[in-house]
Structures are given as C-alpha cells and as structure tokens.
PDB file of C-alpha atoms and ligand atoms in Angstrom:
ATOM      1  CA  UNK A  10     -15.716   1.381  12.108  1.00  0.00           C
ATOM      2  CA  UNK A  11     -16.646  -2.180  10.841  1.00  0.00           C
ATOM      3  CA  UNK A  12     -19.976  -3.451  12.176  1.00  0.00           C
ATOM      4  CA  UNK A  13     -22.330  -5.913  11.662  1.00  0.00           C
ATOM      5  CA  UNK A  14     -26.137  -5.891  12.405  1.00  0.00           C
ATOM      6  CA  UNK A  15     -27.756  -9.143  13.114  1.00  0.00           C
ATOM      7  CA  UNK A  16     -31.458  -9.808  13.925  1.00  0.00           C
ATOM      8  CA  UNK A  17     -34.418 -11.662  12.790  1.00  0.00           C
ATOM      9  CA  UNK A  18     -35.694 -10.179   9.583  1.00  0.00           C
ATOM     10  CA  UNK A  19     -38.255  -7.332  10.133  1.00  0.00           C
ATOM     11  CA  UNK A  20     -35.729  -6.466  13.274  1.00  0.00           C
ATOM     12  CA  UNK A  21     -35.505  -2.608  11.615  1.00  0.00           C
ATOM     13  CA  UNK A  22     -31.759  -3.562  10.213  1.00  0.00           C
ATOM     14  CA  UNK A  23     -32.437  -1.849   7.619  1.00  0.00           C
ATOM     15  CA  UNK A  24     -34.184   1.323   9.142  1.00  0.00           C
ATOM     16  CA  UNK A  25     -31.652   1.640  11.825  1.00  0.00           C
ATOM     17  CA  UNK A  26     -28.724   1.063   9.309  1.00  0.00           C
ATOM     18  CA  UNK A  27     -29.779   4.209   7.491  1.00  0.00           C
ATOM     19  CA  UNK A  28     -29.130   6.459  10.293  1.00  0.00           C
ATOM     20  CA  UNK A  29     -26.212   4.455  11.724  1.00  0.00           C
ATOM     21  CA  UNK A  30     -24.270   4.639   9.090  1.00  0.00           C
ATOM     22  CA  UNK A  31     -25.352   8.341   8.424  1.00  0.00           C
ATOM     23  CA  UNK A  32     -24.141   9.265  11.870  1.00  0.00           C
ATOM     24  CA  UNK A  33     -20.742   7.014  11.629  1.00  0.00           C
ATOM     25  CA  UNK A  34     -20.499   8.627   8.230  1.00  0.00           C
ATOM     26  CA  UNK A  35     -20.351   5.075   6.689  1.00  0.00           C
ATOM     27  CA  UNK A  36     -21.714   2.877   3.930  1.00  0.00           C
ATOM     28  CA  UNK A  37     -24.674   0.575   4.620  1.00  0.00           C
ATOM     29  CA  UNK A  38     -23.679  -2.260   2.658  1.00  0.00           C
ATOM     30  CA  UNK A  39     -27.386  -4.540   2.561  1.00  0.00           C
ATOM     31  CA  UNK A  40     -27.225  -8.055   0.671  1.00  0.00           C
ATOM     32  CA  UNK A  41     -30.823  -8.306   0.715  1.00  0.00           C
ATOM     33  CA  UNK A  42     -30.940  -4.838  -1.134  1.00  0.00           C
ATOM     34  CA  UNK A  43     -28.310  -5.719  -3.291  1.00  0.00           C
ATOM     35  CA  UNK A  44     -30.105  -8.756  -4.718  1.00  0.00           C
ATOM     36  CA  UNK A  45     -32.956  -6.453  -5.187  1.00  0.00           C
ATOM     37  CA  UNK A  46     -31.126  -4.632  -7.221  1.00  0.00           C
ATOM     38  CA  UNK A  47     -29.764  -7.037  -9.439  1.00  0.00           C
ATOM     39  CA  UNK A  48     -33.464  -8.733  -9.830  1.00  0.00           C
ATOM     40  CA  UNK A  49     -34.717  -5.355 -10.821  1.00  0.00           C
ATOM     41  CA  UNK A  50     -32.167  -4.613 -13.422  1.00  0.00           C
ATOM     42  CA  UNK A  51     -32.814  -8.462 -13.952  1.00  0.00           C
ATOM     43  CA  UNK A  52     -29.270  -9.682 -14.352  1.00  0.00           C
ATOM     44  CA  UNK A  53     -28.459 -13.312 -13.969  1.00  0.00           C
ATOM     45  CA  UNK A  54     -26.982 -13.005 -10.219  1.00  0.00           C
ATOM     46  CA  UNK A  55     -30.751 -11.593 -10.377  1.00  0.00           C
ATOM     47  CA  UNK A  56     -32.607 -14.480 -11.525  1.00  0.00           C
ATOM     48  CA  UNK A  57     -30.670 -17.023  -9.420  1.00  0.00           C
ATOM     49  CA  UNK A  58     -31.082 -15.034  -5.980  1.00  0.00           C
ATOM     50  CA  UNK A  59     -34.925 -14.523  -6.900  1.00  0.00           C
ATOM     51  CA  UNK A  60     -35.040 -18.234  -6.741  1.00  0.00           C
ATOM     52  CA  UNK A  61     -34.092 -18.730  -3.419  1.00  0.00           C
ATOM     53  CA  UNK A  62     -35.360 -15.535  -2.227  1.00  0.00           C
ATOM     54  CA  UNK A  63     -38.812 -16.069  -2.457  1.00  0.00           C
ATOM     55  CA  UNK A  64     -39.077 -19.551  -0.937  1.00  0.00           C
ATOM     56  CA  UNK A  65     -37.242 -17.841   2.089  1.00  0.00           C
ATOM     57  CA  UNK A  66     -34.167 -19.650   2.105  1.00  0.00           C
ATOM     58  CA  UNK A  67     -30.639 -18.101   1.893  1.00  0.00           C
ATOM     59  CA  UNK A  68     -28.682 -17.688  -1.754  1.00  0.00           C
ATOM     60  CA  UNK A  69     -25.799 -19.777  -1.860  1.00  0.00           C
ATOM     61  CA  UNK A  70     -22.598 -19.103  -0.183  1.00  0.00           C
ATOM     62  CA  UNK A  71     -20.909 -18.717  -2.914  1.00  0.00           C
ATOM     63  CA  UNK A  72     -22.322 -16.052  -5.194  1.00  0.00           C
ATOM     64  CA  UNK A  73     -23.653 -13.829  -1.869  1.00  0.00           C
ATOM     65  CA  UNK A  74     -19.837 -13.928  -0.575  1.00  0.00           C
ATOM     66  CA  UNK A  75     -18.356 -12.897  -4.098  1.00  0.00           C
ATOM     67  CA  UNK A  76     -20.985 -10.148  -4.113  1.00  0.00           C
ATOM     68  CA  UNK A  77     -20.187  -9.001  -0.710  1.00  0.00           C
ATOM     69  CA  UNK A  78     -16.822  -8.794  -0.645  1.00  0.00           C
ATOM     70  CA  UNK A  79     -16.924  -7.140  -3.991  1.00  0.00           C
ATOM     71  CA  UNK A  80     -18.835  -4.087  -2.247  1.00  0.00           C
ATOM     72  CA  UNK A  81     -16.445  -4.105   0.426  1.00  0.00           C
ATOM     73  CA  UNK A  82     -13.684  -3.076  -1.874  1.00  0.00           C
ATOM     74  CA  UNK A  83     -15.042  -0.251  -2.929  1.00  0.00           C
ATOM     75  CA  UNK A  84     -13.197   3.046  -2.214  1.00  0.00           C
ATOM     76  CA  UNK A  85     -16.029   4.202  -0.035  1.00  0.00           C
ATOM     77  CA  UNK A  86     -15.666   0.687   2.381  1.00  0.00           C
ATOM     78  CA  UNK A  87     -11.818   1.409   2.680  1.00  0.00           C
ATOM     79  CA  UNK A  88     -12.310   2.498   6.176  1.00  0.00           C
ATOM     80  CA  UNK A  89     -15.274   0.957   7.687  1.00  0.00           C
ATOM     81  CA  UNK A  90     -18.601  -0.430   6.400  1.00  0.00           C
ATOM     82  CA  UNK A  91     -21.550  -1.412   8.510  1.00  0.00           C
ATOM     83  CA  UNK A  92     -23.016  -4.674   7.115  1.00  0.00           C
ATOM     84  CA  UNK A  93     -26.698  -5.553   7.073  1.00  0.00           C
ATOM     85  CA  UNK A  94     -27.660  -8.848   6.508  1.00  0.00           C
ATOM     86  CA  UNK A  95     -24.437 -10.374   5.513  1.00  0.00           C
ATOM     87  CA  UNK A  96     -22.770 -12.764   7.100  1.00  0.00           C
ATOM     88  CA  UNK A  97     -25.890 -14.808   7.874  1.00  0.00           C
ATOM     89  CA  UNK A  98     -24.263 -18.403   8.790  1.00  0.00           C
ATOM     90  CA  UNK A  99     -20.953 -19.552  10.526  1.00  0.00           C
ATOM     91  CA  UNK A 100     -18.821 -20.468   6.818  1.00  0.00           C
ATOM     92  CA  UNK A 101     -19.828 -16.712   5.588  1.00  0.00           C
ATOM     93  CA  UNK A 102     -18.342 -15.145   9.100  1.00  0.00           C
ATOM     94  CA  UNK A 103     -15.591 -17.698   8.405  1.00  0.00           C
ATOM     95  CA  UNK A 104     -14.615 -16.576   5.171  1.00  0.00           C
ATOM     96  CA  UNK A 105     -15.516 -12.556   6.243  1.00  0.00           C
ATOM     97  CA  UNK A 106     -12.841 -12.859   8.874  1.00  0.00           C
ATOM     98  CA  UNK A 107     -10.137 -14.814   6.395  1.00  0.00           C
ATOM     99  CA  UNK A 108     -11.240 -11.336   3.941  1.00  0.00           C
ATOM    100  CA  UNK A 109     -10.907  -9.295   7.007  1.00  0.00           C
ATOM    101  CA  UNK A 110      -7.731 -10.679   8.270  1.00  0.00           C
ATOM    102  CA  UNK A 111      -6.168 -10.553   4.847  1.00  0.00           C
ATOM    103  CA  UNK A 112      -6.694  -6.782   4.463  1.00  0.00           C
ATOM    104  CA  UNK A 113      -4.771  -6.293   8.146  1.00  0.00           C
ATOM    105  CA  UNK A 114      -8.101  -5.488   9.979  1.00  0.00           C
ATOM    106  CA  UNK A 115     -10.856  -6.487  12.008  1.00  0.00           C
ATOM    107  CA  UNK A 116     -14.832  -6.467  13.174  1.00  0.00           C
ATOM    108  CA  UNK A 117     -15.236  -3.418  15.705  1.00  0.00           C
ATOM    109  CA  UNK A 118     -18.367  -4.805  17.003  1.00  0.00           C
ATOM    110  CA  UNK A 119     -21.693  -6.752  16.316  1.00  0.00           C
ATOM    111  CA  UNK A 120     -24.571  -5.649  16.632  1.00  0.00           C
ATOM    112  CA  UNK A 121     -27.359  -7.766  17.515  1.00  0.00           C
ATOM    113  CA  UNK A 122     -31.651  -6.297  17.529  1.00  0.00           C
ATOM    114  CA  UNK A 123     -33.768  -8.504  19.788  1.00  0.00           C
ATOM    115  CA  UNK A 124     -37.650  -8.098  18.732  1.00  0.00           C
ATOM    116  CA  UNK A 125     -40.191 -10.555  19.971  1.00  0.00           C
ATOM    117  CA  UNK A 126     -41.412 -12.709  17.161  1.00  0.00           C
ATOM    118  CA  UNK A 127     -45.374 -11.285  17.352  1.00  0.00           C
ATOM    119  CA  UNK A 128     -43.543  -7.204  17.009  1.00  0.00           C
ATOM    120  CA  UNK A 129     -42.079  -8.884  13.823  1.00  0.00           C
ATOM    121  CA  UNK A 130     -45.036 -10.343  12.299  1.00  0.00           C
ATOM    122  CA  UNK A 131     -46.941  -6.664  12.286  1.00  0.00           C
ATOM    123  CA  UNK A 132     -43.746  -4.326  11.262  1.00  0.00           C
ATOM    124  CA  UNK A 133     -43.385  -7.183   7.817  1.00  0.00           C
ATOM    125  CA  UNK A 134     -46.837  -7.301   7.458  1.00  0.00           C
ATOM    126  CA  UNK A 135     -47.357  -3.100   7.080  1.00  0.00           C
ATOM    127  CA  UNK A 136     -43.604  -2.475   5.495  1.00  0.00           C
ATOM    128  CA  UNK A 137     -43.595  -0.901   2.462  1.00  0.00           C
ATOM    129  CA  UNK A 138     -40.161   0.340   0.723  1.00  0.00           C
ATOM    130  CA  UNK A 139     -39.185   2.156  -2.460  1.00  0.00           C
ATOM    131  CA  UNK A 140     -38.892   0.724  -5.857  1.00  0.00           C
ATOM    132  CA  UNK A 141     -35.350   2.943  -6.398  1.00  0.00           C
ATOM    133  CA  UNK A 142     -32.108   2.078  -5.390  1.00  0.00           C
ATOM    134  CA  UNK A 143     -32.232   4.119  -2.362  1.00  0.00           C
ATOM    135  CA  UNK A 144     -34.628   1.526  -0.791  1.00  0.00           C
ATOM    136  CA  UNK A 145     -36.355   3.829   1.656  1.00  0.00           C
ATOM    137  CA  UNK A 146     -38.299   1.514   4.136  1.00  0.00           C
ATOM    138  CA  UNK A 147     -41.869   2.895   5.637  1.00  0.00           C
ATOM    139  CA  UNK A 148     -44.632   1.271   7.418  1.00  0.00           C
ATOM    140  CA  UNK A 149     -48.413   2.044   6.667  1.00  0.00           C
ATOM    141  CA  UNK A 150     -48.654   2.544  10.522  1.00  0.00           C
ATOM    142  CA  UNK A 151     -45.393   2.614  12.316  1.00  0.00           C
ATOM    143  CA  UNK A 152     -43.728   5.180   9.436  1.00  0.00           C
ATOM    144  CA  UNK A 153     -46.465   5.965   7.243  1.00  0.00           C
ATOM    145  CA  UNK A 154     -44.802   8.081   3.856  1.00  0.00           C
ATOM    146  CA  UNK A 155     -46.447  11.555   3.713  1.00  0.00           C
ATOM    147  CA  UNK A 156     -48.221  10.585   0.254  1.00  0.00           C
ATOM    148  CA  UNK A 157     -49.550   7.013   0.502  1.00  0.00           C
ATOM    149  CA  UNK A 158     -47.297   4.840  -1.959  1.00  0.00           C
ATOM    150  CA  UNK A 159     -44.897   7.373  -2.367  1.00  0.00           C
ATOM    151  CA  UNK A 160     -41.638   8.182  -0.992  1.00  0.00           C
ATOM    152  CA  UNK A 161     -40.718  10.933   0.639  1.00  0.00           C
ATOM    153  CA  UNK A 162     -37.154  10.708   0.029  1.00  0.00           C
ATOM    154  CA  UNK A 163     -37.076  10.728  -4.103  1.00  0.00           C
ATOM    155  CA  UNK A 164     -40.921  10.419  -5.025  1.00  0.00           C
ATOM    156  CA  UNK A 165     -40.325   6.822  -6.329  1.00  0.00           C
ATOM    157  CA  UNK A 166     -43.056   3.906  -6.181  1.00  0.00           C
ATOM    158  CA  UNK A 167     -43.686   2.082  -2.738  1.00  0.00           C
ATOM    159  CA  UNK A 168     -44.317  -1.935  -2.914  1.00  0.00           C
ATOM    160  CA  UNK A 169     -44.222  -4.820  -0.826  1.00  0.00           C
ATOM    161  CA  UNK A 170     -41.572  -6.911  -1.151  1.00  0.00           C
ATOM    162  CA  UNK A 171     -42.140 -10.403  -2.441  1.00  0.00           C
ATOM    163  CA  UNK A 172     -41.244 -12.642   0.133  1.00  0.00           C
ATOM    164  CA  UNK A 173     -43.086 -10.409   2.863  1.00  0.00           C
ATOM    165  CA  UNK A 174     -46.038 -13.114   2.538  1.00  0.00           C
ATOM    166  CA  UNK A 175     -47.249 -14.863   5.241  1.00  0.00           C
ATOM    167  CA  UNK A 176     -45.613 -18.365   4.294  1.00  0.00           C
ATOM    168  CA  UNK A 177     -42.575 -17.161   3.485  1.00  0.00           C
ATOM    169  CA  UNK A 178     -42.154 -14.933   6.604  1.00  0.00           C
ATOM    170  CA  UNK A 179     -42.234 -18.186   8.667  1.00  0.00           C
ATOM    171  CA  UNK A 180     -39.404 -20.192   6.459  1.00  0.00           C
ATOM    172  CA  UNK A 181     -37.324 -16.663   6.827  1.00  0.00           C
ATOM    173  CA  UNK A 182     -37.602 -16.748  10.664  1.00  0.00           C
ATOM    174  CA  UNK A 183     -37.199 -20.373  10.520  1.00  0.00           C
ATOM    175  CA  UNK A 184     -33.700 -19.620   8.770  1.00  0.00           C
ATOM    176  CA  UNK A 185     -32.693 -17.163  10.766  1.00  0.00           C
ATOM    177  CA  UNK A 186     -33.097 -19.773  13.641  1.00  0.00           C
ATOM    178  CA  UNK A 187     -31.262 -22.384  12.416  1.00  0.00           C
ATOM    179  CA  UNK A 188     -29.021 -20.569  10.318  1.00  0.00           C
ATOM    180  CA  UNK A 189     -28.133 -17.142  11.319  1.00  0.00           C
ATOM    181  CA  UNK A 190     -28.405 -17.575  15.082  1.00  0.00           C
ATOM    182  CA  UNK A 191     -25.663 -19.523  15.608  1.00  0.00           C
ATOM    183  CA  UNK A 192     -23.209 -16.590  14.099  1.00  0.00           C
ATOM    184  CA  UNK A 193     -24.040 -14.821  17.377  1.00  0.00           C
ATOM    185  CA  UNK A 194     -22.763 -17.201  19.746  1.00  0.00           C
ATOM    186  CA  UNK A 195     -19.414 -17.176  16.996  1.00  0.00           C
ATOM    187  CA  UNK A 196     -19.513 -13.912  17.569  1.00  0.00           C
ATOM    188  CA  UNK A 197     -19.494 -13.947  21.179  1.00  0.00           C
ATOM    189  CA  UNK A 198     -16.748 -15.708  21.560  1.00  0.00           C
ATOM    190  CA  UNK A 199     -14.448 -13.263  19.875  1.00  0.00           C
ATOM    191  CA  UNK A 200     -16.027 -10.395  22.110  1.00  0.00           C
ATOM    192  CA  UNK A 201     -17.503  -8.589  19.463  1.00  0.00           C
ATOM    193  CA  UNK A 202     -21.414  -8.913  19.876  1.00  0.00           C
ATOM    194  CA  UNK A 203     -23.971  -5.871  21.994  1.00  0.00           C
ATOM    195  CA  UNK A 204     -27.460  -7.084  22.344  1.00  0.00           C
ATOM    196  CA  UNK A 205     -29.944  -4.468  22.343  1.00  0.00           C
ATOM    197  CA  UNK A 206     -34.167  -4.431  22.100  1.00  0.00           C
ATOM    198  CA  UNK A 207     -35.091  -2.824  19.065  1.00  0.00           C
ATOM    199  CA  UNK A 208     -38.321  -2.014  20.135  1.00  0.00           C
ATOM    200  CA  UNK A 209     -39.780   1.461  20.939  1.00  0.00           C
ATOM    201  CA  UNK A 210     -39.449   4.453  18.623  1.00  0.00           C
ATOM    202  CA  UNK A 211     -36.857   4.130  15.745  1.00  0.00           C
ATOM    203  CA  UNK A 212     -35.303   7.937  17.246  1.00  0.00           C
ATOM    204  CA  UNK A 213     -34.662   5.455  20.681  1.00  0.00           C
ATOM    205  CA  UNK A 214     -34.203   2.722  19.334  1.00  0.00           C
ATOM    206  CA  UNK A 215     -31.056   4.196  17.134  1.00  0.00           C
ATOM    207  CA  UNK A 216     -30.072   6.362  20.318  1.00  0.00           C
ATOM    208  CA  UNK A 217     -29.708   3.119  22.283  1.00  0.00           C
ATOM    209  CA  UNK A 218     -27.621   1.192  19.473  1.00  0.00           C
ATOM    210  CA  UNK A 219     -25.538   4.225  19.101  1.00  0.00           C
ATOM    211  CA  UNK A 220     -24.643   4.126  23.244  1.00  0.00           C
ATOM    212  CA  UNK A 221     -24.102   0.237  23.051  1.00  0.00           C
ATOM    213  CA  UNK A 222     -21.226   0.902  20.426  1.00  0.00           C
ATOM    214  CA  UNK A 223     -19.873   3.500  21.652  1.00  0.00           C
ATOM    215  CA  UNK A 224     -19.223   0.940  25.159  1.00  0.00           C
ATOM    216  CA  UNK A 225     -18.154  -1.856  22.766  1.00  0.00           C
ATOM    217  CA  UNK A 226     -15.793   0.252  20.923  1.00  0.00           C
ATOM    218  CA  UNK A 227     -14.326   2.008  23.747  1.00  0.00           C
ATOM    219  CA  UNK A 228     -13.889  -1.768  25.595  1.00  0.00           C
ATOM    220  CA  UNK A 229     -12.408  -2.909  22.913  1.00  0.00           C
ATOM    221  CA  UNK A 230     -10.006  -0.167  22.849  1.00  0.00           C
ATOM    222  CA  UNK A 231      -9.227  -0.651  26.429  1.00  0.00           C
ATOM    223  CA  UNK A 232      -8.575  -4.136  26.018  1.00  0.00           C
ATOM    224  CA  UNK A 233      -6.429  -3.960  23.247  1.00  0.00           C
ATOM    225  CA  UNK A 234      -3.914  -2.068  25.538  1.00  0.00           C
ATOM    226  CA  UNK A 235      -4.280  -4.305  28.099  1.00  0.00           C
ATOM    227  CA  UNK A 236      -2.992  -6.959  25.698  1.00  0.00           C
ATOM    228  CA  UNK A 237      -0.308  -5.043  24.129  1.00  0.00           C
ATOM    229  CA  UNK A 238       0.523  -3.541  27.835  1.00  0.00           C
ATOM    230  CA  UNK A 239       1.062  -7.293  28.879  1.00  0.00           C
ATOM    231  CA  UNK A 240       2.985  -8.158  25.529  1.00  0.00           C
ATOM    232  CA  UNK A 241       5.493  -5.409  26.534  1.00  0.00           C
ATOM    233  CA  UNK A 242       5.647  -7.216  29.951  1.00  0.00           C
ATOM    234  CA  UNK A 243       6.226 -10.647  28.584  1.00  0.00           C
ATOM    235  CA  UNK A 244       9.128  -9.043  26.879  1.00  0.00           C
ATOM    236  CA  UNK A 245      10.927  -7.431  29.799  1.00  0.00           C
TER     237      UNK A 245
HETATM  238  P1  AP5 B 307     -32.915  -9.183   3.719  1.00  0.00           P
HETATM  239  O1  AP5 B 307     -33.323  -8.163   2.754  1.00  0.00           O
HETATM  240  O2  AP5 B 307     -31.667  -9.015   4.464  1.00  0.00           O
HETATM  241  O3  AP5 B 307     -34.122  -9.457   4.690  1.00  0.00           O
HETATM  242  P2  AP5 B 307     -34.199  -9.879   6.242  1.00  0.00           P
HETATM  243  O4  AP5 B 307     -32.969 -10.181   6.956  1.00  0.00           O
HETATM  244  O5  AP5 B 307     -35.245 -10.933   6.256  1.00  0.00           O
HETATM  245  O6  AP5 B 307     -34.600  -8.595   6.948  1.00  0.00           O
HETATM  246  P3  AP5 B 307     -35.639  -7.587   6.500  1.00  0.00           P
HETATM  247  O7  AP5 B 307     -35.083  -6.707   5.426  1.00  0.00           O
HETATM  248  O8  AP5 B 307     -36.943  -8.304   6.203  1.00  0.00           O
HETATM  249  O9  AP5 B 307     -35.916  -6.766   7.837  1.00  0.00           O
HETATM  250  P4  AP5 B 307     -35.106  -5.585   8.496  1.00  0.00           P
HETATM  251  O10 AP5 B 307     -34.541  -6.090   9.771  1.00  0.00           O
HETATM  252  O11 AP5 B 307     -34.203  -4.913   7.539  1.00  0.00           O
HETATM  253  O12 AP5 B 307     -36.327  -4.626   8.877  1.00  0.00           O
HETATM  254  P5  AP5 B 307     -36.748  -3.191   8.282  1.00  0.00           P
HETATM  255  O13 AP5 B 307     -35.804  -2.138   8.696  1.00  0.00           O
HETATM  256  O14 AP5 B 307     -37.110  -3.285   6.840  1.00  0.00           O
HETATM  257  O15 AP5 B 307     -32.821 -10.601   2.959  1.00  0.00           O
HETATM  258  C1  AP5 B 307     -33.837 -11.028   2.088  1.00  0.00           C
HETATM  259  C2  AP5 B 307     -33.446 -12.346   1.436  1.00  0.00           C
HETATM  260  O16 AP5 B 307     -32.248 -12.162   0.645  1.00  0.00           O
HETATM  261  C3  AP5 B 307     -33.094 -13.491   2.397  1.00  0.00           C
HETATM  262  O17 AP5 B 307     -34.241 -14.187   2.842  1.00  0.00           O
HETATM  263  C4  AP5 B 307     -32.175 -14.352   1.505  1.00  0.00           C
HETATM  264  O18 AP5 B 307     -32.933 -15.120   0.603  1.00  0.00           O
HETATM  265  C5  AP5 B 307     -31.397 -13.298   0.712  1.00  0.00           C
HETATM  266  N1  AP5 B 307     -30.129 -12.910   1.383  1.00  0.00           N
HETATM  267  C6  AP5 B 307     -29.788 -11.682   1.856  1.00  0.00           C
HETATM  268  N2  AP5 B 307     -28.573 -11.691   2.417  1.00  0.00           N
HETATM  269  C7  AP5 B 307     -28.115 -12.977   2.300  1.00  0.00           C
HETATM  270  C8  AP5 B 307     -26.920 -13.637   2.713  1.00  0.00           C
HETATM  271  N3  AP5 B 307     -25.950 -13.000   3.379  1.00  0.00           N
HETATM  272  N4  AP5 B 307     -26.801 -14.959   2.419  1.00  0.00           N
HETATM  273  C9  AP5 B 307     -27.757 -15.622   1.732  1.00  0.00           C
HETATM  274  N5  AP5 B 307     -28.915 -15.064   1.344  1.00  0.00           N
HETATM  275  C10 AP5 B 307     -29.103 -13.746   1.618  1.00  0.00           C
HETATM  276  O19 AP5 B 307     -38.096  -2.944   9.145  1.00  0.00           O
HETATM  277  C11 AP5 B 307     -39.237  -3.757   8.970  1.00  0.00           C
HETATM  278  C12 AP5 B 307     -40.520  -2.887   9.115  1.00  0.00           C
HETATM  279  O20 AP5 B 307     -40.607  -2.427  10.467  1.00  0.00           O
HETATM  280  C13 AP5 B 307     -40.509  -1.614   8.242  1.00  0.00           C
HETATM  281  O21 AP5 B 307     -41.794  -1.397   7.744  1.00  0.00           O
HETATM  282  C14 AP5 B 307     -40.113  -0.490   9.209  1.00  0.00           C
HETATM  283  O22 AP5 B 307     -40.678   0.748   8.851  1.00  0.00           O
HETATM  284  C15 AP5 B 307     -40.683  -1.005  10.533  1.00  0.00           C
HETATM  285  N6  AP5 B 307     -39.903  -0.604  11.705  1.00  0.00           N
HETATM  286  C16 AP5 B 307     -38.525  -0.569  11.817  1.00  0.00           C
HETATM  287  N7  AP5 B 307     -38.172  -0.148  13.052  1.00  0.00           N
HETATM  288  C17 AP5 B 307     -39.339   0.054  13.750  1.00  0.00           C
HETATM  289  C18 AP5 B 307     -39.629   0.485  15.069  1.00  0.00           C
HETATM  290  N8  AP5 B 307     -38.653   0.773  15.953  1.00  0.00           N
HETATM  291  N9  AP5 B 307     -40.934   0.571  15.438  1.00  0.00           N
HETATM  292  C19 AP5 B 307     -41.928   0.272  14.557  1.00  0.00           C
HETATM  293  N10 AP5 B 307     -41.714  -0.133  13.277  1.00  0.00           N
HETATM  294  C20 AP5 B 307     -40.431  -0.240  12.873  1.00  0.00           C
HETATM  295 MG1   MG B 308     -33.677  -5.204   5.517  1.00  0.00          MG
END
C-alpha cells in the first residue's frame, strides 16, 4: 500500500505511523525525522534544513523532494511506503504523482488526522522523543517512558525537539494552514483522502485509521472495476 498521512503537526503522525506501518508491514518514511537525522550527523542537507526548521517554515522544495524520493527507492519502498509529513504543499504532490506515475503506480489512499488546535498545543508542549534514529515519540503525560528521559525502546536520551517552542508552534500551524491544507482538497479530488479524529487513546485512535483504509482501499478496488468493467463495454 502507498499512503499518505496528513494533519496539523502534533496530530500523532508520527505515533500512529509507527504502528501503521508495523501492521501493513511497511516503511514509515518521515521527512521531519529525516532532517533530524541529517542535523544530528550534521551534514550540509543538515545545516540548511535546521535553518528553516526552527523558524517553522518548510525546507525548500527542492532539496526535501530529492531527499524523499531518494528514500522511496529504496528496496524496502518497492511495494508500498506510508509517508509522514511529505508532500506538504500542492507542487510537492505534483511532482510525487509525476514520480508515482513514472514508476507505473499510484496513491492507495490519504490519510488525513483532525485534532482541535487546543489538543495540539498540550500533546507538543509534553512530547518528548529519542535522540536515536529510531525516534521513539512519548509524552510526559499522555505516554510517559517507564524511566523519565529514557526510552523504552533502545535506552537512548529523550529531548524536546527544537522547534516545539511556543513561537514556533504557531508559525508551524500557521504553515500547515496556508500551506499544507490545500493538498487535501488536491487530494480529494482524485478520491484518495479518509478523514478521521485522532483523538482518544492512540490503541483507538490507530484501530479507527486502520478501518477507514481498509473502506478506502476496498472502494477503490471496487471502483477500479467499475471503470475497467465500462472500458470493456465501450469496446463492444
Ligand atoms: P515534522 O517532523 O513532520 O513535524 P510536524 O508535521 O510539525 O509534525 P510533528 O512531528 O510535530 O507531529 P506529529 O503529528 O508527528 O505528532 P506526534 O506523533 O509526534 O516536520 C518538522 C519540520 O521539518 C517542518 O516544520 C519543516 O520545517 C520540515 N519539513 C518536514 N517535512 C517537510 C516537507 N515535506 N517539506 C518542507 N519541509 C519539511 O505526537 C505529538 C505528541 O502527542 C507526542 O508527545 C505523542 O506522544 C502525543 N500523542 C500522539 N497521539 C496521541 C493521542 N492519541 N493521545 C494523546 N497524546 C498523543
Ligand atoms: Mg512527526
């Protein structure tokens, strides 16, 4: 399956894309995380994305769709990938599809977490996630880690993420706004997009994103006969 997860940030992308791509037994491909990584190991992708990163504002087209696409061709994204945070405005969907098309496939479905702005305020202000590459994500209330500061998954070092501050938080939800909304509605108009509330217990919350694509997937499936059932007819 090829998905993509959409939502303002602090939705739980990234804590539902762990176990949705666990259960669909397929990578989680995150560009935030990925720019993470590369500022930790401080390469010079690094240092530019840092730039932007902490004022808030997205890293240029250019660079994030080079990186993306680059970790979609990776043996392990040959069949199916489900894509966190990437694309996040109409010319990176553009030039996903073009990719998409290219390799002789398409989007499954896209999946969008709706989370009132106040919910997303408290789950950034308590998130804490791991310093590794893993990139665990807790909360000191919602998901507390056994060990304060520590994770349970590989023992690393928990921290707050730079541009979790206040100020920054606001430009981020601005962008998403202005920015990344409108991808939705592009979306929508292919078929492709399953709104669900992402709020509630991670468990439900996951349980109810699982149910939403299994309807997408098996209406998409449906309609794709339909079409080819009419082509036939078209040819008699
Ligand atoms: P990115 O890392 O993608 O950040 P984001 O979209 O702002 O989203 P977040 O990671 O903040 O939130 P999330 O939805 O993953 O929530 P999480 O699961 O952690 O991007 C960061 C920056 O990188 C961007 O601002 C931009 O500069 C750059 N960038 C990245 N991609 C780019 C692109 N394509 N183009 C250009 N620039 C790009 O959960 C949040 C907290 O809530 C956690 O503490 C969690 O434990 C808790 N939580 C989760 N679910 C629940 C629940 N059900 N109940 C209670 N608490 C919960
Ligand atoms: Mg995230």
């Amino acid at each position: 399956m090829r998905i993509v997860l959409v939502g303002p940030p602090g939705a739980g992308k990234g804590t539902q894309a762990a176990f949705l791509a666990q259960n669909l037994s397929i990578p989680h491909i995150s560009t935030g995380d990925l720019f993470r990584a590369n500022i930790s190991q401080q390469t010079e992708l690094g240092k530019l994305a840092k730039s932007y990163m902490d004022e808030g504002n997205l890293v240029p087209d250019e660079v994030t769709i080079a990186m993306a696409r680059d970790r979609m061709e990776q043996p392990d994204a040959a069949n199916g990938f489900l894509l966190d945070g990437f694309p996040r405005n109409v010319s990176q969907a553009e030039a996903l599809d073009q990719a998409l098309k290219a390799d002789g496939v398409e989007l499954d479905a896209v999946l969008d977490l709706e989370v009132p702005e106040d919910e997303v305020v408290k789950r950034i202000a308590g998130r804490r996630i791991c310093r590794n590459e893993s990139s665990h994500v807790f909360h000191v209330t919602y998901s507390p880690p056994k060990k304060e500061g520590v994770c349970d998954a590989c023992g690393g070092e928990l921290y707050q993420r730079d541009d979790d501050s206040e100020e920054t938080v606001r430009r981020r939800l601005e962008v998403y706004h202005t920015q990344t909304e409108p991808i939705i509605d592009y979306y929508r108009a292919q078929g492709l997009v399953v709104t669900i509330s992402a709020l509630g217990k991670v468990d439900d919350v996951t349980k109810r994103a699982m149910e939403a694509l299994d309807r997408q997937v098996e209406g998409k499936d449906q309609s794709d006969e339909d079409k080819s059932d009419s082509e036939d007819g078209d040819d008699k």
